[in-house]
Every structure is written in structure tokens, then in C-alpha cells.
PDB file of C-alpha atoms and ligand atoms in Angstrom:
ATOM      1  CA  UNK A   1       0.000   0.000   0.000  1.00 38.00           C
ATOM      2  CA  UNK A   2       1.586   3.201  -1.027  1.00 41.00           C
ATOM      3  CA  UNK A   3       1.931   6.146   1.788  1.00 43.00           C
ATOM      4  CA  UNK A   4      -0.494   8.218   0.170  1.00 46.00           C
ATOM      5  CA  UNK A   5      -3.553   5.761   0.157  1.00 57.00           C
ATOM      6  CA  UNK A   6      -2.721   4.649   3.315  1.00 72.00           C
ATOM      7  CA  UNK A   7      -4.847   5.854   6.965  1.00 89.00           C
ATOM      8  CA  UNK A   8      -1.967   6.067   8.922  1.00 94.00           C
ATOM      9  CA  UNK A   9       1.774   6.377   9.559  1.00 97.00           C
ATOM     10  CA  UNK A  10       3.978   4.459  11.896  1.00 98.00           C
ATOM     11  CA  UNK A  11       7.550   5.773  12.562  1.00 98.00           C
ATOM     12  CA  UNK A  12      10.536   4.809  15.315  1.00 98.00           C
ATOM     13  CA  UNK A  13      11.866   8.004  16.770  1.00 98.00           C
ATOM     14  CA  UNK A  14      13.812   5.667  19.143  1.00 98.00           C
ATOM     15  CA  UNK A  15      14.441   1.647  20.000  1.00 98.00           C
ATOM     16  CA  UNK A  16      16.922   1.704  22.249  1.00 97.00           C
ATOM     17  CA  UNK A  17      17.640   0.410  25.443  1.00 97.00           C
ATOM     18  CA  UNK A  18      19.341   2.173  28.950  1.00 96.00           C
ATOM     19  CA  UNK A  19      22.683   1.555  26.888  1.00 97.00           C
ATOM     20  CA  UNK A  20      24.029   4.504  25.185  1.00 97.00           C
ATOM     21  CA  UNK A  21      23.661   4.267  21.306  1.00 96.00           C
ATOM     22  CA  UNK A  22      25.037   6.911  18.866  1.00 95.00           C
ATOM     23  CA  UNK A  23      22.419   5.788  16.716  1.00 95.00           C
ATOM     24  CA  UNK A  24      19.507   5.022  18.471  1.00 95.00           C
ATOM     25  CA  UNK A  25      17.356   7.613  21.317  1.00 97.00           C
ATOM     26  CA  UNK A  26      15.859   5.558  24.017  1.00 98.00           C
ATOM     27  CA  UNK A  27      12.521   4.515  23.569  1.00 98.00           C
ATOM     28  CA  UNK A  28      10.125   6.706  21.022  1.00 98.00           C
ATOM     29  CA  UNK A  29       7.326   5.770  18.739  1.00 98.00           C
ATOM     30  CA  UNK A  30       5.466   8.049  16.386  1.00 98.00           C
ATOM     31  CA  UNK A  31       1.438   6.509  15.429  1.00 98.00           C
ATOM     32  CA  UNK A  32       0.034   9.178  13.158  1.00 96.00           C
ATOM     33  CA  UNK A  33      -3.921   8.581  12.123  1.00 94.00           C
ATOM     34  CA  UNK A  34      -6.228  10.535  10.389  1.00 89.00           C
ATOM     35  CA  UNK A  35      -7.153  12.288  14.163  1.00 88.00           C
ATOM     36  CA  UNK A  36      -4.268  11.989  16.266  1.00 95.00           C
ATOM     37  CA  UNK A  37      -0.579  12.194  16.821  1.00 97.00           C
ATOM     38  CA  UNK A  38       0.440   9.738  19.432  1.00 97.00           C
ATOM     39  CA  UNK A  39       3.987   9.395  21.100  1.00 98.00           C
ATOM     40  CA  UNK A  40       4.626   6.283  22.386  1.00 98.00           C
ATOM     41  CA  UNK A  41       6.744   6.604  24.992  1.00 98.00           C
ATOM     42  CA  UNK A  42       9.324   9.377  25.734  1.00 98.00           C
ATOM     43  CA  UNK A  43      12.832   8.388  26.454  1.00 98.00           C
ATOM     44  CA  UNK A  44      16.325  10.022  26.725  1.00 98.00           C
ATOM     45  CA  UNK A  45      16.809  11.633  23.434  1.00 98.00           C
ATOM     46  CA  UNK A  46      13.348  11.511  21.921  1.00 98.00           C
ATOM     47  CA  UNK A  47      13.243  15.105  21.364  1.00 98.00           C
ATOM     48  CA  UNK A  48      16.403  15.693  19.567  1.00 98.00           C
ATOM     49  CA  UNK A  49      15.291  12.713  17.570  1.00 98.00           C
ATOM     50  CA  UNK A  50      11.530  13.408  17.122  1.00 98.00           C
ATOM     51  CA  UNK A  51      13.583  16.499  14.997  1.00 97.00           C
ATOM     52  CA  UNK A  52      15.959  14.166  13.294  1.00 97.00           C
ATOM     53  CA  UNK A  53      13.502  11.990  11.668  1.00 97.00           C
ATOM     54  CA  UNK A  54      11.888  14.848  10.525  1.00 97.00           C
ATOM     55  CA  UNK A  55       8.727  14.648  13.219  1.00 97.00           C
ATOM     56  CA  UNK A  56       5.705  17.432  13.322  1.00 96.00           C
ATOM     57  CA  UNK A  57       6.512  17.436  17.091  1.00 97.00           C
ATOM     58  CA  UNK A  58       4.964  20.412  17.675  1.00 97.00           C
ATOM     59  CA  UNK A  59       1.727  18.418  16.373  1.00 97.00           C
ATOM     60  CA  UNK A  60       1.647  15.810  18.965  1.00 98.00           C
ATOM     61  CA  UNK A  61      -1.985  15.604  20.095  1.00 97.00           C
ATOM     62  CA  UNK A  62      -1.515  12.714  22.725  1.00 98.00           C
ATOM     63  CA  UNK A  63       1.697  10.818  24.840  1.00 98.00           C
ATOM     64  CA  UNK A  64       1.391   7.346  25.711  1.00 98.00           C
ATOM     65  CA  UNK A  65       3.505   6.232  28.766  1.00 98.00           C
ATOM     66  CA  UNK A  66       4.133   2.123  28.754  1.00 98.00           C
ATOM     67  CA  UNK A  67       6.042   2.361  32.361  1.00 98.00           C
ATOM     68  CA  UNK A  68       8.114   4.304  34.408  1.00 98.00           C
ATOM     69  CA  UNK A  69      11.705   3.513  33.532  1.00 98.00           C
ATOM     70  CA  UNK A  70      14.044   6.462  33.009  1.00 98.00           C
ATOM     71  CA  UNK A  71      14.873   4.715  29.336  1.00 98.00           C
ATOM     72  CA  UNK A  72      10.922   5.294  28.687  1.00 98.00           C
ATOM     73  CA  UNK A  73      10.001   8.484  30.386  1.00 98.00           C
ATOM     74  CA  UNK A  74      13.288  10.790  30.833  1.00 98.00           C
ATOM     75  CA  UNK A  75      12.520  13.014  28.067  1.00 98.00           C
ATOM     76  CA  UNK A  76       8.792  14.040  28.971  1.00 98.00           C
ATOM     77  CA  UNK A  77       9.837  16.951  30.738  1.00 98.00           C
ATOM     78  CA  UNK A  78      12.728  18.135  27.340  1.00 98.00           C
ATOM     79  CA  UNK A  79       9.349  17.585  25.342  1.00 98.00           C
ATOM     80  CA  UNK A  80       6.926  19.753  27.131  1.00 98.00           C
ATOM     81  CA  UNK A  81       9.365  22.795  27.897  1.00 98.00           C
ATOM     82  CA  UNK A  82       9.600  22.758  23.662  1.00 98.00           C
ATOM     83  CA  UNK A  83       6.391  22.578  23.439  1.00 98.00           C
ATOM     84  CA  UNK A  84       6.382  25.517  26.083  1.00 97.00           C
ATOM     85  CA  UNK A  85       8.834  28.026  24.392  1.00 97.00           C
ATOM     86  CA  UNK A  86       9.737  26.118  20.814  1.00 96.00           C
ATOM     87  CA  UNK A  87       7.411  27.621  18.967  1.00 96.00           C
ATOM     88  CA  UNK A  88       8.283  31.220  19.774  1.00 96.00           C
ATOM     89  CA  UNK A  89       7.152  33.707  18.845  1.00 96.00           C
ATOM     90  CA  UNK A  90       3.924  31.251  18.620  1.00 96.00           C
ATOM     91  CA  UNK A  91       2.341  29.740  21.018  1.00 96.00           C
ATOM     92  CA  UNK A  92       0.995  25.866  21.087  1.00 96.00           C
ATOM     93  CA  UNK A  93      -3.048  26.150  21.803  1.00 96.00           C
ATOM     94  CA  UNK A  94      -3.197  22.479  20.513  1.00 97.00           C
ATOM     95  CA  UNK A  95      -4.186  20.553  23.483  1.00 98.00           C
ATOM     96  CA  UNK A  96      -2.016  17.510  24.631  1.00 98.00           C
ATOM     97  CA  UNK A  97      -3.283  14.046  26.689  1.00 98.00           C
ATOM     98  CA  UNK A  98      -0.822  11.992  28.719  1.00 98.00           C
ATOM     99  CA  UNK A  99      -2.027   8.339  28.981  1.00 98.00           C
ATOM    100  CA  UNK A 100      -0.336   5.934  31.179  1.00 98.00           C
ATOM    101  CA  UNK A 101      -0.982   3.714  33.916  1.00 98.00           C
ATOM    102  CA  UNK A 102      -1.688   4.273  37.496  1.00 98.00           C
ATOM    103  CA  UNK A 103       0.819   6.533  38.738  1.00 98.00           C
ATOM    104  CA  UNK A 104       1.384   8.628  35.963  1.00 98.00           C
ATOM    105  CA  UNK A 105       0.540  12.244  37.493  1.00 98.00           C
ATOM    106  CA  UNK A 106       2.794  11.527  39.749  1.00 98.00           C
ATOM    107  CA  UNK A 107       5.457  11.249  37.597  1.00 98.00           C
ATOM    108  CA  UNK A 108       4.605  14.306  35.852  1.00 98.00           C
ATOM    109  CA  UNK A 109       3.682  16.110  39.467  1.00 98.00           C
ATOM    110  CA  UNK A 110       7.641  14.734  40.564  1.00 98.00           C
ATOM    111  CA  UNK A 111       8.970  15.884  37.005  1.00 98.00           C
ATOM    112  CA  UNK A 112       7.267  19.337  38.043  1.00 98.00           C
ATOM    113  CA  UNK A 113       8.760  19.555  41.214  1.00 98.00           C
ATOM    114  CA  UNK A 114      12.135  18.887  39.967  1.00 98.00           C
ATOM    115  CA  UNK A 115      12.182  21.084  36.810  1.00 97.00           C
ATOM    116  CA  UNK A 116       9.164  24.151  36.976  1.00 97.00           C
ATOM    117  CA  UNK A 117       5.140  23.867  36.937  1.00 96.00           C
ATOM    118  CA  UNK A 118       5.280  24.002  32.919  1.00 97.00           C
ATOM    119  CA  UNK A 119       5.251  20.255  32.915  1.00 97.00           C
ATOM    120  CA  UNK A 120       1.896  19.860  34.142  1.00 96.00           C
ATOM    121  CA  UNK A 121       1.024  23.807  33.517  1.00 96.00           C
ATOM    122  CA  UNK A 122       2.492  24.705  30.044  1.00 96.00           C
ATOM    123  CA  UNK A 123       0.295  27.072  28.773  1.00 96.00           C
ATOM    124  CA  UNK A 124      -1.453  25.012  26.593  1.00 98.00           C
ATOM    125  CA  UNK A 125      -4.624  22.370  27.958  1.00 98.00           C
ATOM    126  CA  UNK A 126      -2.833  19.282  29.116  1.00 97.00           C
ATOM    127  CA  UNK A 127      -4.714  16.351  30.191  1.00 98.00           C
ATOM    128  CA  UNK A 128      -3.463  13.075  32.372  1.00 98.00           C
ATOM    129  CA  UNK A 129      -5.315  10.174  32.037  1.00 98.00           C
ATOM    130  CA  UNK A 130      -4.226   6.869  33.872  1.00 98.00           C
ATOM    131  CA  UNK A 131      -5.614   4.087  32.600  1.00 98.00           C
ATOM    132  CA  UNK A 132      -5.812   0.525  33.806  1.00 98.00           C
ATOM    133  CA  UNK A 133      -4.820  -3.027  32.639  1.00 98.00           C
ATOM    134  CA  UNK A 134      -7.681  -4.350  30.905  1.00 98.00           C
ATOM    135  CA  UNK A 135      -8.667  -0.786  29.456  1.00 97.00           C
ATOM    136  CA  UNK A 136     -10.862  -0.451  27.066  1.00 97.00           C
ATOM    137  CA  UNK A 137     -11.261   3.321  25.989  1.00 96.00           C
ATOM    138  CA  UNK A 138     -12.116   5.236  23.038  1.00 96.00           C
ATOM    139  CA  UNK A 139     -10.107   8.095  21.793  1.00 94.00           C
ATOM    140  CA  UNK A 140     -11.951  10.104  19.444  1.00 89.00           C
ATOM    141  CA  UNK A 141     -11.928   9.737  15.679  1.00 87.00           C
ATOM    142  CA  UNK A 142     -12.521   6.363  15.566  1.00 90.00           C
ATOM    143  CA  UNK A 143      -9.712   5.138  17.464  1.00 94.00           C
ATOM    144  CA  UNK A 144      -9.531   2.876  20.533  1.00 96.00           C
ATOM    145  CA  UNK A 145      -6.987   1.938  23.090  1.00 97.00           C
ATOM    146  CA  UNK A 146      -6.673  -1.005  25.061  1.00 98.00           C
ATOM    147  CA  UNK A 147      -4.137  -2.480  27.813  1.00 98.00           C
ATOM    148  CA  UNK A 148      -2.911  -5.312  29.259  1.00 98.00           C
ATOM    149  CA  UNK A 149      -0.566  -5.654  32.197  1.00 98.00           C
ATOM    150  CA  UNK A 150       3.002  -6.982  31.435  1.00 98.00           C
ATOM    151  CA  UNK A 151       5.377  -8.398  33.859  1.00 98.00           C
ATOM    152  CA  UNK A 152       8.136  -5.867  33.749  1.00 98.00           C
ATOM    153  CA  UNK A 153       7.487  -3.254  37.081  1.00 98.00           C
ATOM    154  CA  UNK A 154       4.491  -3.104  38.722  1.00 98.00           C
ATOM    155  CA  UNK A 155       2.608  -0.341  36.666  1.00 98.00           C
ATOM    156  CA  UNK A 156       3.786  -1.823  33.179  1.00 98.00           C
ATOM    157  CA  UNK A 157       1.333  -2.087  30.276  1.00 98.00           C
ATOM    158  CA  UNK A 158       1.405  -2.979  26.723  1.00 98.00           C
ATOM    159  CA  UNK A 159      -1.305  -1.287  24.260  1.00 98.00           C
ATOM    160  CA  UNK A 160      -3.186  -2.177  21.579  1.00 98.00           C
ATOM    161  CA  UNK A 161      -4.754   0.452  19.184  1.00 98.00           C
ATOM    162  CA  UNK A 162      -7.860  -0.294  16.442  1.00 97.00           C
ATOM    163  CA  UNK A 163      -9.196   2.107  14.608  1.00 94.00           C
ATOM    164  CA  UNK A 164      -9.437   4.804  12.293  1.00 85.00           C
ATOM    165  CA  UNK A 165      -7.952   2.491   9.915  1.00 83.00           C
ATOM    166  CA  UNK A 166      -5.080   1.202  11.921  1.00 94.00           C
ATOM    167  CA  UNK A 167      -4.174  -1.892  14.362  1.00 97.00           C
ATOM    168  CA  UNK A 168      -1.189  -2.149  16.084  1.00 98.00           C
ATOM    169  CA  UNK A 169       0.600  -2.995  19.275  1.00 98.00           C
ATOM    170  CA  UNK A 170       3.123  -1.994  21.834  1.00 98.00           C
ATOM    171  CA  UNK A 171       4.446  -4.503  24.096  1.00 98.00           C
ATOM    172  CA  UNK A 172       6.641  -2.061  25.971  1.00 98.00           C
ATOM    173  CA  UNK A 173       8.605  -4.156  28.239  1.00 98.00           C
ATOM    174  CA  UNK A 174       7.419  -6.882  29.320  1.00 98.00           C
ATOM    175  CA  UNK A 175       8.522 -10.325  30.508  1.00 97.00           C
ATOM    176  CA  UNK A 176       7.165 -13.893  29.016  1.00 96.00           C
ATOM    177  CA  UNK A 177       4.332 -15.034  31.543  1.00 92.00           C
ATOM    178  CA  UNK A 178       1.639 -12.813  29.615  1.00 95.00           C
ATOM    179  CA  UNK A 179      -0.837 -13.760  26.861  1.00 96.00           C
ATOM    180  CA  UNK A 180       0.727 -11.254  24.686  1.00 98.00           C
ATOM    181  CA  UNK A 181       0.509 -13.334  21.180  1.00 98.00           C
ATOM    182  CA  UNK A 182      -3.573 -13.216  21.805  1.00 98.00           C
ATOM    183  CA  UNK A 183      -3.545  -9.204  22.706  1.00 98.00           C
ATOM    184  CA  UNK A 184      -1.321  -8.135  19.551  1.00 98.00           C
ATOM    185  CA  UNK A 185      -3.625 -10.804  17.710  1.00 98.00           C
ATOM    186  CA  UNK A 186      -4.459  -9.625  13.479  1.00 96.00           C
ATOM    187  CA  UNK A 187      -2.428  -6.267  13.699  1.00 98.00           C
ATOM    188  CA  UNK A 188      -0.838  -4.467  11.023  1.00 98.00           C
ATOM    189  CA  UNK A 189       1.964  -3.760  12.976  1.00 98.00           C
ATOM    190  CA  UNK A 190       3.032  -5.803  16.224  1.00 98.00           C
ATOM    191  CA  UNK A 191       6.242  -3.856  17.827  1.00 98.00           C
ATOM    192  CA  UNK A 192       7.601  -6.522  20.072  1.00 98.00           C
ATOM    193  CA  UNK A 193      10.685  -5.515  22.913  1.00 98.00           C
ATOM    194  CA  UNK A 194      13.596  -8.458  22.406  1.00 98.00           C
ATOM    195  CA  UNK A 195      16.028  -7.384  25.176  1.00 97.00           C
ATOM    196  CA  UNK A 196      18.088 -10.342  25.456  1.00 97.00           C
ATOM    197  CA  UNK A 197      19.314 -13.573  23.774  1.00 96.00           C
ATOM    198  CA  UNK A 198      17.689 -16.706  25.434  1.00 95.00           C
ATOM    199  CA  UNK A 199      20.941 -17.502  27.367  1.00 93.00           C
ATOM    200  CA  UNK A 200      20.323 -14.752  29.425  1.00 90.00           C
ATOM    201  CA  UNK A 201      16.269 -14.703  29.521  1.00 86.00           C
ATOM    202  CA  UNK A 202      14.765 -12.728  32.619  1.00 90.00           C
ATOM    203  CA  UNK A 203      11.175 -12.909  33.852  1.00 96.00           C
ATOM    204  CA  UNK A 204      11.043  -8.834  32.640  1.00 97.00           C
ATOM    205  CA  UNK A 205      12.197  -9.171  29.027  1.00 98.00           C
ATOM    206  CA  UNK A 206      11.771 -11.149  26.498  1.00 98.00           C
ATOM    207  CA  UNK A 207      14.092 -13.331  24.033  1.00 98.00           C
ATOM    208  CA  UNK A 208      13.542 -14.483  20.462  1.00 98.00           C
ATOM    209  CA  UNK A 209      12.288 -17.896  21.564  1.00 98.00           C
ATOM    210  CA  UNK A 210       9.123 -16.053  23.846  1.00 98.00           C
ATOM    211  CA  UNK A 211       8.875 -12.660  20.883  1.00 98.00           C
ATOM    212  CA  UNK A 212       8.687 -15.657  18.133  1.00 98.00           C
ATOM    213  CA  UNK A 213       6.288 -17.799  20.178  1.00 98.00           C
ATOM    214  CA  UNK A 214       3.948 -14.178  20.761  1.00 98.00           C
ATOM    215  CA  UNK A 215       4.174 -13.375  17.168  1.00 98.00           C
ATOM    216  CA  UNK A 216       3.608 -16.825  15.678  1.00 98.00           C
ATOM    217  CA  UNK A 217       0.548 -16.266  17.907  1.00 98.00           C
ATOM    218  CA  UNK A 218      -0.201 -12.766  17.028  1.00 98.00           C
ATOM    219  CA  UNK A 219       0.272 -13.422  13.600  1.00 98.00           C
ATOM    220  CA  UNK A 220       0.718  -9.907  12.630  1.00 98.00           C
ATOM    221  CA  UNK A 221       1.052  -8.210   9.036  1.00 98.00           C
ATOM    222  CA  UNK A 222       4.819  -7.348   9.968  1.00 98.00           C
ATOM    223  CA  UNK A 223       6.745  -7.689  13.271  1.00 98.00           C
ATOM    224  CA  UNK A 224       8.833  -5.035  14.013  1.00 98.00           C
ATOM    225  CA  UNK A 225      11.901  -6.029  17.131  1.00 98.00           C
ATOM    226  CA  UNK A 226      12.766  -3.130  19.145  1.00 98.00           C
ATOM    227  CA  UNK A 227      14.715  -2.637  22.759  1.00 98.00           C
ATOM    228  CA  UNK A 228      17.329  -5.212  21.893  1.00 98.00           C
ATOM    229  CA  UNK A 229      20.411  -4.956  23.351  1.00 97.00           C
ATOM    230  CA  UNK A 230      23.688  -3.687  21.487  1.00 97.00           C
ATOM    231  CA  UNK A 231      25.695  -6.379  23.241  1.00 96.00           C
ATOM    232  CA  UNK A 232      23.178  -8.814  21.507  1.00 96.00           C
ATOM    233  CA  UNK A 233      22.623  -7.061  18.155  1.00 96.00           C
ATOM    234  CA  UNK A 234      26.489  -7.281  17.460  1.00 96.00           C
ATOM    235  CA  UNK A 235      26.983 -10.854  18.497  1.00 96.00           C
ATOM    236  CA  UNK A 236      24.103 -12.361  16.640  1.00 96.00           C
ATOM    237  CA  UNK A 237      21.271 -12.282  14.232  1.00 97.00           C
ATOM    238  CA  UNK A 238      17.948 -11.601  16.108  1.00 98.00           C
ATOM    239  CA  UNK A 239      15.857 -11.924  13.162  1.00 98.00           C
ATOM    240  CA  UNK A 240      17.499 -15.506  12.360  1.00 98.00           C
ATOM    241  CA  UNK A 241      16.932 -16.556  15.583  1.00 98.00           C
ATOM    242  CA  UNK A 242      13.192 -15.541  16.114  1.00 98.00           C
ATOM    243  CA  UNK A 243      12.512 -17.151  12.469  1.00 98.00           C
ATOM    244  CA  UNK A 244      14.529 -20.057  13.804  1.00 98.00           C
ATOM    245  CA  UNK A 245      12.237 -20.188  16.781  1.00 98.00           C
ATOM    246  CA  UNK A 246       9.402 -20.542  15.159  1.00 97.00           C
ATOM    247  CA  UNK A 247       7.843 -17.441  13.359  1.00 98.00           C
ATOM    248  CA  UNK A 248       7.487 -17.369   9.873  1.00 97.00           C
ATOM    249  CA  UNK A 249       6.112 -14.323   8.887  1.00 98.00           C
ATOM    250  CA  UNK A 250       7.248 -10.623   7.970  1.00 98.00           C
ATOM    251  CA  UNK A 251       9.978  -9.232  10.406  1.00 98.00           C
ATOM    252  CA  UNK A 252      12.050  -5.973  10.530  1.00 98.00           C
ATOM    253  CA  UNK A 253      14.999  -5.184  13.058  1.00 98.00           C
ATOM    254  CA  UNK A 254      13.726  -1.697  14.622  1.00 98.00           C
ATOM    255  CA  UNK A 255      16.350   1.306  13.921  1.00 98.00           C
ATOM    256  CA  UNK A 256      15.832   4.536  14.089  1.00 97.00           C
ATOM    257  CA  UNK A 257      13.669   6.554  11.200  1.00 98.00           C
ATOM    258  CA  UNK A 258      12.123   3.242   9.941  1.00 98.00           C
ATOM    259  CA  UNK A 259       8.422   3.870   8.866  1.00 98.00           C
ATOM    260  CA  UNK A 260       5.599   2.072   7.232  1.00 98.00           C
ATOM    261  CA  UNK A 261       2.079   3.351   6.633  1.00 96.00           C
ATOM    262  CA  UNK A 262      -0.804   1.714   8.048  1.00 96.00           C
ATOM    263  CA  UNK A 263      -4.230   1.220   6.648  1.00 87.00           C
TER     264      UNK A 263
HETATM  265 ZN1  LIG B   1      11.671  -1.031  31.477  1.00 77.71          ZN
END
């Protein structure tokens, strides 16, 4: 489908991990739809990077928040002070939503504590809504969100959004013990963390023998592996070894500025 039939727009502003990558910001998704601009999830470097991939990131309409790890949220307050002062001598009036899970004002209320009152009073309407696992809300415009928990920290949620011509998934991080293959289920676009080789598998992350077993699962138009490690990256093929685990279908390596349209 060619970008200018299509309904929407999926873009990696960032995949990496906590480890330092000149290549790669820290977590940082871009879903455009017909009716929103979402950011999913805001780490270290996201806003020098929203501008390197060439990002309206002045147009952002809504932020989604998959957990509280620095490598996920330590750019939210970089992001709202440009959206405070960037646009000089304009001013954003385009109002901005925060979604997250339980807890996430009082990130933004710490954040705001720490830094100045613009993060949670920047001039513009901004709006926090925590959601739950097992969410179910609409968004406006057709779209809908959904959650489940993941076991990664307490608060930790993958999402799910239908809609407005779109379907895709987030698994943020998440460990194995989670019917994730059944949540991503019939997307376009299933963006799946693969921290670690299976070696070295945790309870938090996954490896390409649990991402192959939720995507063979999901089934999804195309896979897309993000959050890998750069010690793992350089010593072996991820893609080989999910396909060697047991998915069969379409499957990119995440880097930064890779896009496909949706719809
Ligand atoms: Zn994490």
C-alpha cells in the first residue's frame, strides 16, 4: 500500500535500550492517524530525535507512557518545555493528553517539582489520564486503546490500538508469563521488545524464543523487534533466531527513522 492511500503512519523516533547508542534515542514511537498524533513513549533523546527523523513534534496531540523507567520516560519533561517556548514567537493552543498507567501524574507532578510547573502547567490544555490493565477506551476519531498488564514493574502495560484504519501494538517491556501473542492478535503492525538472547532470559524481558512464540501467535502483518540490546545485536542475528524459533512471517529489526504506513 503506497503512503499516500494509506490511513496512517507508523515511525521509530527511538528503539533503544538504557545503553548509550550513537544511533539510536531511548525509547520513542510516532502513530500518526487521520485524528491523532500519538507518542509512544518518551525516552532520553526523543526530542532531539523526534527532529531528526523529521517529526511534526509540535503536532503531537496525545503521549502514551508504557512504564516508568528512566529509558521510557526521561525526556517528557525536554518535550513539554519545547512545546512551552519552541514555537516562539507562537504559542501551542493544541491541546495535549498523557495516557499511562496508574501513577502517571505523579510522575509528571515529581517531574514538576524537579524542573518548573510548565510540565503539568504549560500554557497550553494538558490532560493526564491513567488508565488501567484491561482498558478499554475510546479516543476520538474512531480510534480505541486497550491495555494489558506486562510483567516488567508493577505499573507496566502494553497497548493495543484499532481504529481509524489502523491496528497495532506496543508490548513495551514486558517479561514472558503474559498472553501477549492473543492481545497483539491480526495487527498491522506488532512492535515486540527483544532485550536479550535466550541464554540470558529474565522474567522482565523477552528473548527471540518467547517474541517468536507471541508473534507466531499474534500473527501480525509485519513484526517489528525493538529494545534489543547492542551487546546482543552485534553478536548475533535476532531476526534468524526468532525465524529459527518458530515465526514465519514478515519481520524488521527496529532502527531509528524506519516507517511504514498503516491502513
Ligand atoms: Zn523497562
Amino acid at each position: 500500500m503506497s503512503r499516500a492511500s494509506a490511513r496512517g503512519q507508523f515511525t521509530v523516533a527511538g528503539c533503544g535500550t538504557v545503553v548509550p547508542e550513537a544511533d539510536r534515542s531511548c525509547s520513542a514511537y510516532l502513530l500518526e492517524t487521520g485524528n491523532h498524533r500519538f507518542l509512544l513513549d518518551c525516552g532520553p533523546g526523543t526530542v532531539r530525535s523526534l527532529a531528526r527523523i523529521g517529526a511534526d513534534w509540535a503536532g503531537i496531540t496525545d503521549i502514551w507512557i508504557s512504564h516508568f523507567h528512566t529509558d521510557h520516560v526521561g525526556d517528557l519533561p525536554g518535550l513539554l518545555f519545547a512545546l512551552k517556548w519552541g514555537l516562539l514567537p507562537d504559542r501551542r493552543t493544541l491541546p495535549l493528553t498523557v495516557w499511562g498507567p496508574a501513577g502517571t501524574r505523579q510522575v509528571l507532578e515529581g517531574f514538576a517539582a524537579a524542573t518548573g510547573n510548565y510540565v503539568l502547567d504549560p500554557g497550553f490544555e494538558i490532560d493526564v489520564r491513567e488508565v488501567p490493565p484491561g482498558a478499554h477506551q475510546p479516543l476520538g476519531g474512531g480510534l480505541e486503546l486497550r491495555t494489558i498488564a506486562t510483567p516488567h514493574t508493577d505499573e507496566s502495560l502494553a497497548v493495543r490500538f484499532d481504529g481509524d484504519g489502523i491496528a497495532l501494538a506496543y508490548s513495551g517491556d514486558t517479561g514472558p508469563a503474559v498472553a501477549l501473542g492473543q492481545f497483539a492478535a491480526g495487527t498491522q503492525l506488532f512492535v515486540c521488545e527483544c532485550s536479550l538472547p535466550d541464554e540470558r532470559s529474565l522474567d522482565i524481558h523477552l528473548s527471540p524464543r518467547s517474541a517468536a512464540r507471541f508473534a507466531a501467535a499474534a500473527s501480525p502483518d509485519m513484526l517489528l523487534l525493538t529494545h534489543v540490546y547492542p551487546q546482543f545485536r552485534a553478536a548475533a542475528d535476532v531476526l534468524a533466531l526468532v525465524r529459527a524459533a518458530g515465526y514465519a512471517g514478515a519481520a524488521e529489526l527496529a532502527t531509528e527513522g524506519w516507517t511504514t504506513p498503516l491502513g
